[in-house]
C-alpha positions as CSV (number, residue, x, y, z in Angstrom):
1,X,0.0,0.0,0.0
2,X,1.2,3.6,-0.6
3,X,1.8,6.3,1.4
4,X,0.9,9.8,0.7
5,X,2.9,12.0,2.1
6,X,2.7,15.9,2.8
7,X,4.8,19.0,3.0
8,X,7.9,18.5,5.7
9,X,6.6,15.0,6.2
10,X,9.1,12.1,6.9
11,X,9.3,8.3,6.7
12,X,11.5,5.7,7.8
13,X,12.6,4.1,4.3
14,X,14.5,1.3,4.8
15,X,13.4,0.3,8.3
16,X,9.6,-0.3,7.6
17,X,10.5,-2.1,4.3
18,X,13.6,-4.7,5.4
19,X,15.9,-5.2,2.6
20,X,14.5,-2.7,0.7
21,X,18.6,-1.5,-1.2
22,X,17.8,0.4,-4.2
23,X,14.6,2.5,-4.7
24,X,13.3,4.1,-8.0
25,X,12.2,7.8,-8.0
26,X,9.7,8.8,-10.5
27,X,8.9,12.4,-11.0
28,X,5.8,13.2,-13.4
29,X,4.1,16.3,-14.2
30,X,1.9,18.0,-16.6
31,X,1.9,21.5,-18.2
32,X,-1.0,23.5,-17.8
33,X,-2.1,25.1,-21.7
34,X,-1.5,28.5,-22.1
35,X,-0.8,30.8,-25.0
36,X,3.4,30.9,-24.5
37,X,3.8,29.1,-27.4
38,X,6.7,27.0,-25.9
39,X,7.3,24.0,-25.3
40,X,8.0,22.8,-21.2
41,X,11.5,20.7,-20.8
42,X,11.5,20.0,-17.0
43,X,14.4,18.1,-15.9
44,X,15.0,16.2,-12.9
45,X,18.2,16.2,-10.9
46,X,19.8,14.7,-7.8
47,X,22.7,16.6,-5.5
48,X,24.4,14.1,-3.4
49,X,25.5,15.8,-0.1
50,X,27.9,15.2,2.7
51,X,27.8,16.6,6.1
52,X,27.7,19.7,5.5
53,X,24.4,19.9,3.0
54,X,26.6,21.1,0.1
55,X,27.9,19.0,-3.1
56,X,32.2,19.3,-3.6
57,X,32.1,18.4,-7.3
58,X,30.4,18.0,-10.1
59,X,30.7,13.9,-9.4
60,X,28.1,14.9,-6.6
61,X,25.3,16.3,-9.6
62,X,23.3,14.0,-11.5
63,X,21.1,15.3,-14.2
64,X,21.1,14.6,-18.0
65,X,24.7,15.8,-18.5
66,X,25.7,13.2,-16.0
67,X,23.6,10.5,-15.8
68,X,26.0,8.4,-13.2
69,X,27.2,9.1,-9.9
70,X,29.6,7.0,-7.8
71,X,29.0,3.5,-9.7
72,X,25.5,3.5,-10.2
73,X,24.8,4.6,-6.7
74,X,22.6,7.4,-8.4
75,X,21.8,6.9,-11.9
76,X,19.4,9.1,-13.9
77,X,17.5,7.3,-16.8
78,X,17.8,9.9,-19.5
79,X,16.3,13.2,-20.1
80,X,12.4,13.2,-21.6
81,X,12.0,16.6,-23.4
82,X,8.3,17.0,-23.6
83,X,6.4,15.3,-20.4
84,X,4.2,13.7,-22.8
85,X,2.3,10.2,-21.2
86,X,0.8,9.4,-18.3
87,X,3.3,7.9,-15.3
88,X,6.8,8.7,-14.6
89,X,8.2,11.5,-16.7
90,X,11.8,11.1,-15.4
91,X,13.3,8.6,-13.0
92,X,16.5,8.1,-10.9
93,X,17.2,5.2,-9.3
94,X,19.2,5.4,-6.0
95,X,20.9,2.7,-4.9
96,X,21.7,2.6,-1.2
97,X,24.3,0.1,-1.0
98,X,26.1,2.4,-3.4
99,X,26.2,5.5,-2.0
100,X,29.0,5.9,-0.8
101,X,29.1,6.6,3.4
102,X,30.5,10.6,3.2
103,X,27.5,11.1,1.7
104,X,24.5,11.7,4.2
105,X,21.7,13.8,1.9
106,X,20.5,13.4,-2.0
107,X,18.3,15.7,-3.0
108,X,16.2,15.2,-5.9
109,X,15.2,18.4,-7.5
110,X,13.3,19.2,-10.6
111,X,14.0,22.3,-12.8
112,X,12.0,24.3,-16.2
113,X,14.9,23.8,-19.1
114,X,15.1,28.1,-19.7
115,X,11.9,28.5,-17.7
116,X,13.2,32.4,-16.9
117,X,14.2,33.6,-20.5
118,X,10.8,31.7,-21.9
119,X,8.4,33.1,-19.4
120,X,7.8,30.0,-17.9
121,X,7.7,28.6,-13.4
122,X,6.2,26.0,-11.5
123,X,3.1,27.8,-11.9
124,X,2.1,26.6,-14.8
125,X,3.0,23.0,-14.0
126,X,0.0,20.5,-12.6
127,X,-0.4,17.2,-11.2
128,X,3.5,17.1,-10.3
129,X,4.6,13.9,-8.0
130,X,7.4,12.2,-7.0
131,X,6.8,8.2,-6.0
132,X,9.0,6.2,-4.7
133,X,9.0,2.3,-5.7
134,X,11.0,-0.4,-4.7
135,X,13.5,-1.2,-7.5
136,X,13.2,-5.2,-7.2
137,X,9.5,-5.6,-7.6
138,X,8.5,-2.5,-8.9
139,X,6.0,-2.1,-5.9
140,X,5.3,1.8,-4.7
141,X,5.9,2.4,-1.2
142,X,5.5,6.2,-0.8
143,X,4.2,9.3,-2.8
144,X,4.8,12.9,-2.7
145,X,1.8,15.2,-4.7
146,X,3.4,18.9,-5.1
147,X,0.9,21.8,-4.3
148,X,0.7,24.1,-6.7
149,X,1.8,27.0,-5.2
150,X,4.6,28.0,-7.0
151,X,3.6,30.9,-9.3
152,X,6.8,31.9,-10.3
153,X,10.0,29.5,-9.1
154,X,11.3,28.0,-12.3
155,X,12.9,25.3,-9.9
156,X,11.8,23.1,-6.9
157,X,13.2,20.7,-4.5
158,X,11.0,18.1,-4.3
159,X,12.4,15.9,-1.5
160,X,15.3,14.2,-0.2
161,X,16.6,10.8,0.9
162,X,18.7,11.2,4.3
163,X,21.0,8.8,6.4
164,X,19.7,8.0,9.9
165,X,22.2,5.8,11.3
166,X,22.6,2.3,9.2
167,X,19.1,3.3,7.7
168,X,17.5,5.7,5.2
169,X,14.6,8.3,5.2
170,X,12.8,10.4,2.5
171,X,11.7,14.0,3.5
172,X,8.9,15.4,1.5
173,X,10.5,18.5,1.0
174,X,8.5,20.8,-1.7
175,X,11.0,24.6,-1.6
176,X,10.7,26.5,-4.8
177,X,13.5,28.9,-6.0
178,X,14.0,31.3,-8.7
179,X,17.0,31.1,-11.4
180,X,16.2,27.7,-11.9
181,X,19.6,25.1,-12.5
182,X,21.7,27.9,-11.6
183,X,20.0,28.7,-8.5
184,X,19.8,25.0,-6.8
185,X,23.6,24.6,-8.3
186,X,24.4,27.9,-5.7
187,X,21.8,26.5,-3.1
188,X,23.8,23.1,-2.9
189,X,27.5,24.3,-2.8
190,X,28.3,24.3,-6.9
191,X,29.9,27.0,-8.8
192,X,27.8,27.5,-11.9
């Protein structure tokens, strides 16, 4: 059965599903229709965090210009330009076992391709998720439906997997910012 979460809601991961190890996070949306004339390209990312909250390198930044991180521990399944379909628009897969242990936060992020210079923000974006399924049998364990209150941040962190001792938790996290890539790059530590 899946759980819904809300805003600044947390769950115990990988102590309520035992031997849960690699998780897949599907984020889908759909573009409201408006007279822009534009095409949306959201684009999902993850920044994988030590101690401190920020990312040291670009190894630490997955998104479609660097689909792997750290052997597979978080892998990005390729960039899908038009959000067209029902389901998962983009996924990354996260691989616990894999991460390596200076690494205590990801955060998975999701960001308008040029939103600023075309006009565009989260508030012209519906039904946007993130679910989280178990990577072995495909079965969902948690969901995270995004408000949408976000009438002009061309970027949003949506949640984040954390370390709690030997275990993982997700945070539902849902923080808009403006600038889009560049902005979440600054947020988490990265020279742009």
């Amino acid at each position: 059965m899946t759980i819904n979460l809300a805003k600044g809601q947390r769950i115990d991961l990988t102590k309520t599903n035992p031997g849960l190890t690699k998780v897949v996070v599907g984020l889908g949306w759909d573009t409201n229709k408006y007279s822009g004339g534009t095409d949306f390209d959201l684009d999902a990312c993850a920044f994988l965090l030590h101690e401190d909250g920020k990312a040291k390198s670009e190894e630490d930044f997955v998104f479609y210009n660097h689909l792997i991180a750290y052997g597979g521990g978080v892998a990005h399944t390729g960039d899908n330009r038009t959000g067209e379909g029902d389901g998962d628009d983009e996924q990354i897969i996260v691989d616990f076992n894999l991460v390596p242990p200076n690494i205590s936060r990801v955060g998975i992020t999701v960001t308008i391709h040029e939103g600023d210079s075309r006009g565009q923000n989260f508030g012209q974006v519906s039904s946007a998720f993130v679910r989280v399924a178990n990577e072995a049998d495909s079965r969902e364990l948690l969901r995270f439906d995004l408000g949408e209150d976000f009438s002009t941040e061309t970027a949003v962190v949506f949640c984040e997997f954390y370390r709690h001792g030997s275990d993982w938790k997700f945070q539902a996290i849902g923080s808009g910012f403006t600038g889009g890539l560049a902005a979440l790059c600054r947020n988490y530590g990265l020279d742009v």
